[in-house]
mmCIF file of C-alpha atoms in Angstrom:
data_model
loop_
_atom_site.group_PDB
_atom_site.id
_atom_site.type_symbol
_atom_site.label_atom_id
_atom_site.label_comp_id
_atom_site.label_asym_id
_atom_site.label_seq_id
_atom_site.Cartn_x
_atom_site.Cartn_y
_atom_site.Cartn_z
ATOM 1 C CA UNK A 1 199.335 107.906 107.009
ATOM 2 C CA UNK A 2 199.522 104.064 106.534
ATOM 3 C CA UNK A 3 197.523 102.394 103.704
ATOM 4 C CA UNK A 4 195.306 100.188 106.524
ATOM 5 C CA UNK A 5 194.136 103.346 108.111
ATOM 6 C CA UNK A 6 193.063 105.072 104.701
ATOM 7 C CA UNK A 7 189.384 105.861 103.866
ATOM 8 C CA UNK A 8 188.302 105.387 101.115
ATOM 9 C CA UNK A 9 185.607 108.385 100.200
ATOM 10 C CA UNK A 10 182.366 108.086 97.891
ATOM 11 C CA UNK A 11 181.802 111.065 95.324
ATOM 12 C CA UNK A 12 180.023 112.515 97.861
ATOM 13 C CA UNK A 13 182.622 113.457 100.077
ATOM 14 C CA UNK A 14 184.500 115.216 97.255
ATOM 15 C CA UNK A 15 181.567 116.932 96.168
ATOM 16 C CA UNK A 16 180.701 118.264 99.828
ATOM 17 C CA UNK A 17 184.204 119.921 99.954
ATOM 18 C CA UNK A 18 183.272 121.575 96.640
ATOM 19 C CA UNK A 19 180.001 122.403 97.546
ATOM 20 C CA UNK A 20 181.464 123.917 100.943
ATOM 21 C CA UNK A 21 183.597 126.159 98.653
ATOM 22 C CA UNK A 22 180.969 126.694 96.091
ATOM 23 C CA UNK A 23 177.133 126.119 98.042
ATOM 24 C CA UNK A 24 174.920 125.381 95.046
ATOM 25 C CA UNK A 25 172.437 128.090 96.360
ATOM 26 C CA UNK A 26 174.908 130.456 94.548
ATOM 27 C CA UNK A 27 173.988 129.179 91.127
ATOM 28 C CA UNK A 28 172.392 131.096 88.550
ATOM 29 C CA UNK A 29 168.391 129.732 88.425
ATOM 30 C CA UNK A 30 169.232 129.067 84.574
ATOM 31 C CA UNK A 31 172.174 126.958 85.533
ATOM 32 C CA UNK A 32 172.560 122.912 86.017
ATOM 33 C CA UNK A 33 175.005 122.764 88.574
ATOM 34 C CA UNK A 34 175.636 119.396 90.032
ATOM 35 C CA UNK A 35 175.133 115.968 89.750
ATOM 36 C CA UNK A 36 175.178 115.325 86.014
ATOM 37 C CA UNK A 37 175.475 111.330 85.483
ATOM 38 C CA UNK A 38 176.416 108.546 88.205
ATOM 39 C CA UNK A 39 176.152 107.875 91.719
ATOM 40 C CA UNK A 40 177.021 110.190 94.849
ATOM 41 C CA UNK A 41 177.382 106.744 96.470
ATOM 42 C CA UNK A 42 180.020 105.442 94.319
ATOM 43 C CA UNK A 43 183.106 104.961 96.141
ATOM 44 C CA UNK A 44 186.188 107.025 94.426
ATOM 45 C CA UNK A 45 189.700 106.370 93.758
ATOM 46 C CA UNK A 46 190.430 108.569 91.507
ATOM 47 C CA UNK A 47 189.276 112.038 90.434
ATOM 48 C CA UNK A 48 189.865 114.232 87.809
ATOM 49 C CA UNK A 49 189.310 117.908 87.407
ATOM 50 C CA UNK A 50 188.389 119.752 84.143
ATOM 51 C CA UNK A 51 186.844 122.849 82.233
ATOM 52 C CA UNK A 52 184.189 120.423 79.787
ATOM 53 C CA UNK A 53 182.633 117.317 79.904
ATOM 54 C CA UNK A 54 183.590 116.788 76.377
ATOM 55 C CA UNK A 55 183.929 113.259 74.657
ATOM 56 C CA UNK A 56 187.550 113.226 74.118
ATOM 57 C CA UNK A 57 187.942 114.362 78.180
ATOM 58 C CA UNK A 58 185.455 111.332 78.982
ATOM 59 C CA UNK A 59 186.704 108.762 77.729
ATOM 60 C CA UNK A 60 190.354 109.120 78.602
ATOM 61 C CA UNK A 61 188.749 109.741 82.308
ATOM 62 C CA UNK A 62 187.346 106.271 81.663
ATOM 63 C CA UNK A 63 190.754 104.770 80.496
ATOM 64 C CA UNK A 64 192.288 106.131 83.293
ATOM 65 C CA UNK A 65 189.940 104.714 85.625
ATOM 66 C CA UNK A 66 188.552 107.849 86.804
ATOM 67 C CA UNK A 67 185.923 107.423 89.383
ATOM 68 C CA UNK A 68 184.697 111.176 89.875
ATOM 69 C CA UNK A 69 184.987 113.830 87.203
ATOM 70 C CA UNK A 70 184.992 117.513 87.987
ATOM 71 C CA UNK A 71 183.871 120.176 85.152
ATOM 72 C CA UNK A 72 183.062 123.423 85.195
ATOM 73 C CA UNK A 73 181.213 123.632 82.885
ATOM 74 C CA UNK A 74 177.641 121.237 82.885
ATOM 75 C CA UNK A 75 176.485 118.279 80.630
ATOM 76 C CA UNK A 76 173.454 119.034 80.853
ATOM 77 C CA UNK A 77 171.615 122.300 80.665
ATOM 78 C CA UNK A 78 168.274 121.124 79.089
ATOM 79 C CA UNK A 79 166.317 118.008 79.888
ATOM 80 C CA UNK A 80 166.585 114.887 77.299
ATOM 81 C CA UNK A 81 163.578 113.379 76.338
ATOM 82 C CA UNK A 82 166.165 110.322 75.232
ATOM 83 C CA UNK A 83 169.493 108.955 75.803
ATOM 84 C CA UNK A 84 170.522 108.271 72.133
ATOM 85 C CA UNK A 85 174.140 106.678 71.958
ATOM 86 C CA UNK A 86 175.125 107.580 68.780
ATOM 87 C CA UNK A 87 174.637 111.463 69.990
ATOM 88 C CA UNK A 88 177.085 112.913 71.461
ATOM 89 C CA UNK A 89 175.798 113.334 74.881
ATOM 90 C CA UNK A 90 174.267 110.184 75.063
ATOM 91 C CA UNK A 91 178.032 108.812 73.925
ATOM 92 C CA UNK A 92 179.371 110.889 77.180
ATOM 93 C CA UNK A 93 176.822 109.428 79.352
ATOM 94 C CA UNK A 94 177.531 105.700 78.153
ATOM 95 C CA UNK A 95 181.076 105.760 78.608
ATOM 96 C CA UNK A 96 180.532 107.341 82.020
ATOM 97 C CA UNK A 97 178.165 104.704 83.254
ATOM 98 C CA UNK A 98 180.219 102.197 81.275
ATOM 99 C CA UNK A 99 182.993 102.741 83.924
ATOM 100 C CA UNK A 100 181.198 103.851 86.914
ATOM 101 C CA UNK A 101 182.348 107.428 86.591
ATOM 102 C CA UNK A 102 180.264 109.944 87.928
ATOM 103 C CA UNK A 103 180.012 113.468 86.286
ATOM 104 C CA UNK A 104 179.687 116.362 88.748
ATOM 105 C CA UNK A 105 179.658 120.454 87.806
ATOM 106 C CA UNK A 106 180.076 123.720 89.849
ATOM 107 C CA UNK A 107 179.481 126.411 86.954
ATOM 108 C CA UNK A 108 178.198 129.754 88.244
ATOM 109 C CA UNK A 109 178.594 128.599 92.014
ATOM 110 C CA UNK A 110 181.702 128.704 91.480
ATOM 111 C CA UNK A 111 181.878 131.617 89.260
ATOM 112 C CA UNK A 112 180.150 133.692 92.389
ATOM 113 C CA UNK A 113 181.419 131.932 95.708
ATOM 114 C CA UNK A 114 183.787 134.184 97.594
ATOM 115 C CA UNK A 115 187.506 132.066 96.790
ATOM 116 C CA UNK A 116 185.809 130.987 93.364
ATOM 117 C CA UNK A 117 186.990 131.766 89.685
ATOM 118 C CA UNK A 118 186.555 135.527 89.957
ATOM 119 C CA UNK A 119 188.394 135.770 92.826
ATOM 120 C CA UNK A 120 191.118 133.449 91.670
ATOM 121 C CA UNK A 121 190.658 135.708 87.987
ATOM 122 C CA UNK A 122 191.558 139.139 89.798
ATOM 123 C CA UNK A 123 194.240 136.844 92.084
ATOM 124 C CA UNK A 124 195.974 136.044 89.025
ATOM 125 C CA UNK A 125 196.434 139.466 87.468
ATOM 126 C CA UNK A 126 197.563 141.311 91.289
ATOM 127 C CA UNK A 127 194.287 143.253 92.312
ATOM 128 C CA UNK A 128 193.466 143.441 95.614
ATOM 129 C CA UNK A 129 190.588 145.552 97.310
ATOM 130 C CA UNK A 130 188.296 143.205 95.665
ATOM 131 C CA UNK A 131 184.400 143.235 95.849
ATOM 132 C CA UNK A 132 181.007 141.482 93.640
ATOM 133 C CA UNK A 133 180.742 143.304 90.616
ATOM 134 C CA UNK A 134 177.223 142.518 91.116
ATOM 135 C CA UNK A 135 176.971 141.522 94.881
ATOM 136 C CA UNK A 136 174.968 138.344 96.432
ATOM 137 C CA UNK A 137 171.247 138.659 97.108
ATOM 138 C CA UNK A 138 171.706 137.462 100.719
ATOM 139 C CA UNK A 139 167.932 136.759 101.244
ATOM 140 C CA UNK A 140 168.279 134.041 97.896
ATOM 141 C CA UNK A 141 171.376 132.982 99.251
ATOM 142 C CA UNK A 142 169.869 132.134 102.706
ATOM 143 C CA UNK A 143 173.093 133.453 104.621
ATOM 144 C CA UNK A 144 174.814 131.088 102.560
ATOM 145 C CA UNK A 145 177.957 132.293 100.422
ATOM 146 C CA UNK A 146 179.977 135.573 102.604
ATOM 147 C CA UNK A 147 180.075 138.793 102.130
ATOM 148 C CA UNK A 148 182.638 138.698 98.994
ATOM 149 C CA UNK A 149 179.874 136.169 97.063
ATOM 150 C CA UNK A 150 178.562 137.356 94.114
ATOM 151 C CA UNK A 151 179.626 137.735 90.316
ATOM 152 C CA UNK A 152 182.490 139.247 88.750
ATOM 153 C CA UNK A 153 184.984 140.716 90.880
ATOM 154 C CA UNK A 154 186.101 144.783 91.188
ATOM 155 C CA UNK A 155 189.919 145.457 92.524
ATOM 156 C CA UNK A 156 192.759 147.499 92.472
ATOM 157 C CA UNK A 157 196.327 147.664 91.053
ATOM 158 C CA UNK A 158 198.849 147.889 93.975
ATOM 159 C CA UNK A 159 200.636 150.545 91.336
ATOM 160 C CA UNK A 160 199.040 152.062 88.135
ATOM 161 C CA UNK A 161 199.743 150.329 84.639
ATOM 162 C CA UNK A 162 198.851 151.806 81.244
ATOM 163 C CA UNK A 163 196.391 149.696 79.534
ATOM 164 C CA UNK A 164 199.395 148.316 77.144
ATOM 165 C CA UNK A 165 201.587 146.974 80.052
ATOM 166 C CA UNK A 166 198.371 145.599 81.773
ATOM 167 C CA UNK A 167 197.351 143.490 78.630
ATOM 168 C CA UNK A 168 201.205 142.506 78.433
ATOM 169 C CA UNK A 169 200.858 141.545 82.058
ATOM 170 C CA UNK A 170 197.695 139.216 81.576
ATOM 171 C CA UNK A 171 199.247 137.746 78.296
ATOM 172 C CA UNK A 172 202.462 136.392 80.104
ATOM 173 C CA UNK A 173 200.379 135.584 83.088
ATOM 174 C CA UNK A 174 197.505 133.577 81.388
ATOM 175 C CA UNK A 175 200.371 132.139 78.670
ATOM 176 C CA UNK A 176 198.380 133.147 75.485
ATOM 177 C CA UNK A 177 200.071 134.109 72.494
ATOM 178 C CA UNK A 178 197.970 137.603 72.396
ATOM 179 C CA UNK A 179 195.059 139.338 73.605
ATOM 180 C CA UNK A 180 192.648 141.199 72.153
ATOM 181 C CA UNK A 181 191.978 145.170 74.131
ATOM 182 C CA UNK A 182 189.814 148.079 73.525
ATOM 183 C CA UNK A 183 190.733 151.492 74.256
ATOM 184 C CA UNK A 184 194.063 153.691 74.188
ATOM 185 C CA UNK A 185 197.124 151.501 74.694
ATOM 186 C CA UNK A 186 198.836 154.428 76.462
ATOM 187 C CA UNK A 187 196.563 155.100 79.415
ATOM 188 C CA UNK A 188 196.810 154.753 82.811
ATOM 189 C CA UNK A 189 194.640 152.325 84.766
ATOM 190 C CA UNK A 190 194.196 151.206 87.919
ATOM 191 C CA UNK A 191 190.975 150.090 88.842
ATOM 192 C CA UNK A 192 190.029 146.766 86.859
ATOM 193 C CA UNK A 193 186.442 144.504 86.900
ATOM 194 C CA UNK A 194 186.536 140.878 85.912
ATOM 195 C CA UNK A 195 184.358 138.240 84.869
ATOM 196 C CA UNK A 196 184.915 134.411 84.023
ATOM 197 C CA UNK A 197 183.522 132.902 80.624
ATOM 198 C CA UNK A 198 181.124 134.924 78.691
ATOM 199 C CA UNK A 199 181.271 138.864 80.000
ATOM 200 C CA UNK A 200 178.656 140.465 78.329
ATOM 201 C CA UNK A 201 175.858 139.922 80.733
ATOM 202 C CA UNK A 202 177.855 142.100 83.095
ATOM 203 C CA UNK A 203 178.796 145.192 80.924
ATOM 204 C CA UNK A 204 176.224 146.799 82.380
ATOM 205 C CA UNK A 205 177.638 146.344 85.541
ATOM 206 C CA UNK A 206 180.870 147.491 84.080
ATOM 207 C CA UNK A 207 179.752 150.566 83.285
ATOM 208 C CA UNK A 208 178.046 151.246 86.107
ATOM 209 C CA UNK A 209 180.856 150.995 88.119
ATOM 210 C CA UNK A 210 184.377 153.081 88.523
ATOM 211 C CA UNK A 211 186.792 150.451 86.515
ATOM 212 C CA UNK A 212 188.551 151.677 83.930
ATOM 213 C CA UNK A 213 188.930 148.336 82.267
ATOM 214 C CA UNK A 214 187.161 145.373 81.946
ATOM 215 C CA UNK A 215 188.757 141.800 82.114
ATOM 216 C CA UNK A 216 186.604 138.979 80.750
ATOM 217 C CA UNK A 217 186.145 136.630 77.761
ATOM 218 C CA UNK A 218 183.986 136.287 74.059
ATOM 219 C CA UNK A 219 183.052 140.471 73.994
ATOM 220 C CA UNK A 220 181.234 140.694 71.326
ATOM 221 C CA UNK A 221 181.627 143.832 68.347
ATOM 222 C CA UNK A 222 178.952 145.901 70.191
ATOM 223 C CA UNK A 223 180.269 145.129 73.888
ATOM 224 C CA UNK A 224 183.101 146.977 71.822
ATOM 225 C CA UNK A 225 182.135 149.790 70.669
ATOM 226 C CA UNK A 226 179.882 150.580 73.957
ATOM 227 C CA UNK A 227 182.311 150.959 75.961
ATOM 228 C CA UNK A 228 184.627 152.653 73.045
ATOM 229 C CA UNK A 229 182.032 154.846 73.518
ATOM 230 C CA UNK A 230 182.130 155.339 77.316
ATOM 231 C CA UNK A 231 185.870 156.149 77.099
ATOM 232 C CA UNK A 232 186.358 152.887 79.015
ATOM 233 C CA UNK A 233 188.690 150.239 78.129
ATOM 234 C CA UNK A 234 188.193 146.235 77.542
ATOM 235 C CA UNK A 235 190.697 143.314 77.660
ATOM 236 C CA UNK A 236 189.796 139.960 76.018
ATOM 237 C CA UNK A 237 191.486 136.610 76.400
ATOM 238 C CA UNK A 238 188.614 134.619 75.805
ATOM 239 C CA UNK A 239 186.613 131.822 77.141
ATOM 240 C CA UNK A 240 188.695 129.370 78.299
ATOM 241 C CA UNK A 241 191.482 131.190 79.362
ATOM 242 C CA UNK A 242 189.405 133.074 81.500
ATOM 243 C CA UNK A 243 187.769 129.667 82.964
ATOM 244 C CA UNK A 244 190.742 127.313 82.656
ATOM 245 C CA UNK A 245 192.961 128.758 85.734
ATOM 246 C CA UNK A 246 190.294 126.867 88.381
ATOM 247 C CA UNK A 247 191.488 123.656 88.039
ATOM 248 C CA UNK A 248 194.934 123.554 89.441
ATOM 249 C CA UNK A 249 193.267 125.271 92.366
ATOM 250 C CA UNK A 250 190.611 123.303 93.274
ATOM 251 C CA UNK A 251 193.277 120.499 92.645
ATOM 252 C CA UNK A 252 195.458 121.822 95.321
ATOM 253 C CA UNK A 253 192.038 122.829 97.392
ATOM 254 C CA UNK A 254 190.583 119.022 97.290
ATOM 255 C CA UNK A 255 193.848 117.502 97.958
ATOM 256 C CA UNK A 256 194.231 119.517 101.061
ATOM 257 C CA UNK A 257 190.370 118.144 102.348
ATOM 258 C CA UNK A 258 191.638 114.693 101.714
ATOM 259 C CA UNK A 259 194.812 114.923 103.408
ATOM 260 C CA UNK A 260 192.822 116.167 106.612
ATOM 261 C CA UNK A 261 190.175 113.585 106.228
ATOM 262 C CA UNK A 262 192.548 110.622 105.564
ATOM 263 C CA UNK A 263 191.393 109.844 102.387
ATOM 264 C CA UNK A 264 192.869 107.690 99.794
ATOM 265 C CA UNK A 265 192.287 108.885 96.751
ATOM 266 C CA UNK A 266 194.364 110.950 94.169
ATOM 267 C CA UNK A 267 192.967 114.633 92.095
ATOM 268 C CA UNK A 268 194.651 114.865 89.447
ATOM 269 C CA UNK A 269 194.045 118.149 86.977
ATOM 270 C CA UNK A 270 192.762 117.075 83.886
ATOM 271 C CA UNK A 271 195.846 117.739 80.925
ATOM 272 C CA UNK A 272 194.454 116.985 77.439
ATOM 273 C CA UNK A 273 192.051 119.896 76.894
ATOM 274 C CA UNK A 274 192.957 122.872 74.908
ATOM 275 C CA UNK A 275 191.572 126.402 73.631
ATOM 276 C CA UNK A 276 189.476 125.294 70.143
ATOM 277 C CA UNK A 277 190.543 128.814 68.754
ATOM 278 C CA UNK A 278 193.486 128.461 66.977
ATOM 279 C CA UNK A 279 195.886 131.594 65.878
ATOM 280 C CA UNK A 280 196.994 131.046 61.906
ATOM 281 C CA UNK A 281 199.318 133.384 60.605
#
């Protein structure tokens, strides 16, 4: 493709690819998916992909002439009743505007849509036979979202794994230096539920269902000792881990739209953000 016959997209181009992967009908009705701050007219040159909208992530997107920023997770969840710049949102939003960025998030759309994070979550660890831990309302969704939409995801092992070599698996897999389980390290599992992010509003779910273990992030003492209780077994690597593994997907996912569209532009994974737990020994 020569540079004369390029097009050159406006954010919302890129964010009707996303939202063709992840419709925003999918999102929770809590949720603030979308456009956060900017312009879905702005042309874009450049766009980055990343977990948070945090300051640090902004305003290297800024310095690195980022047009379109993609996060996860939303800037804002509540309205503002101002747009003080010496808070810290109101800092995000004037360095945004302050180089024509625009902010965009997919958050539980994406958590739910059929080739979202759940289904890349169980991808990652080898399950396959995988359905909604808590399906799609199709009648909310308005036909919108497949028959695999829905949140959290519940697979199969191609082989059995006790619980030990299964946490071993996820720990090499997801790179973390350890992970935190609940149950007997010496039993065999093969049926596994996961959930992106914050997994306690589906332990019910959990529990309802046949897995043996549950995959998911910030489990809480008494998430614990429930399913302790229920003879089940849990697997924690925590929030970001569990979240984190989107963005060289939907990297490789938006690169592929452009390509077919003729786009110039370049999606570039954002690099600088890291876990805020730390391990001290």
């Amino acid at each position: 493709m020569s540079t004369d016959s390029a097009i050159q997209p406006v954010a919302g181009d890129i964010v009707s690819v996303i939202e063709d992967l992840a419709p925003p009908v999918l999102a929770e009705q809590w949720d603030n998916c979308g456009l956060q701050v900017g312009s879905l007219q702005w042309p874009v040159k450049k766009v980055w992909i990343a977990l948070d909208p945090l300051l640090e992530v902004v305003r290297e997107a800024a310095d690195q002439k980022v047009d379109l920023l993609v996060t996860h997770h939303p800037l804002l969840f509540k309205p503002l009743r101002s747009i003080d710049v010496e808070t810290p949102v109101g800092k995000i939003v004037e360095t945004a505007l302050t180089g024509r960025m625009a902010i965009y998030s997919a958050h539980t759309n994406l958590d739910s849509a059929s080739e979202g994070l759940n289904h890349i979550l169980a991808g990652l660890i080898g399950l396959h036979d995988l359905v909604p831990m808590v399906p799609l309302d199709a009648s909310e969704a308005g036909g919108q979202g497949g028959a695999t939409a829905g949140m959290g995801r519940l697979g199969r092992l191609a082989q059995p794994l006790t619980l030990a070599e299964l946490a071993h698996r996820i720990r090499i897999r997801f790179k973390l230096r350890a992970v935190k389980i609940v149950g007997e390290p010496e039993s065999m599992v093969d049926r596994i539920a996961v959930c992106s992010g914050s997994g306690s509003s589906l332990l019910d779910a959990f529990l309802d269902s046949d897995a043996q273990v549950y995959l998911t992030g910030d489990l809480r003492y008494h998430d614990a000792r429930r399913v302790e209780d229920d003879g089940r077994a849990m697997i924690d690597v925590g929030h970001f881990a569990s979240e984190h593994i989107f963005i060289d997907p939907l990297v490789a996912h938006l690169r592929q739209a452009a390509r077919h569209a003729g786009w110039s532009v370049d999606i570039e994974p954002c690099r600088i953000e890291r876990d805020p737990f730390k391990w001290i020994e």
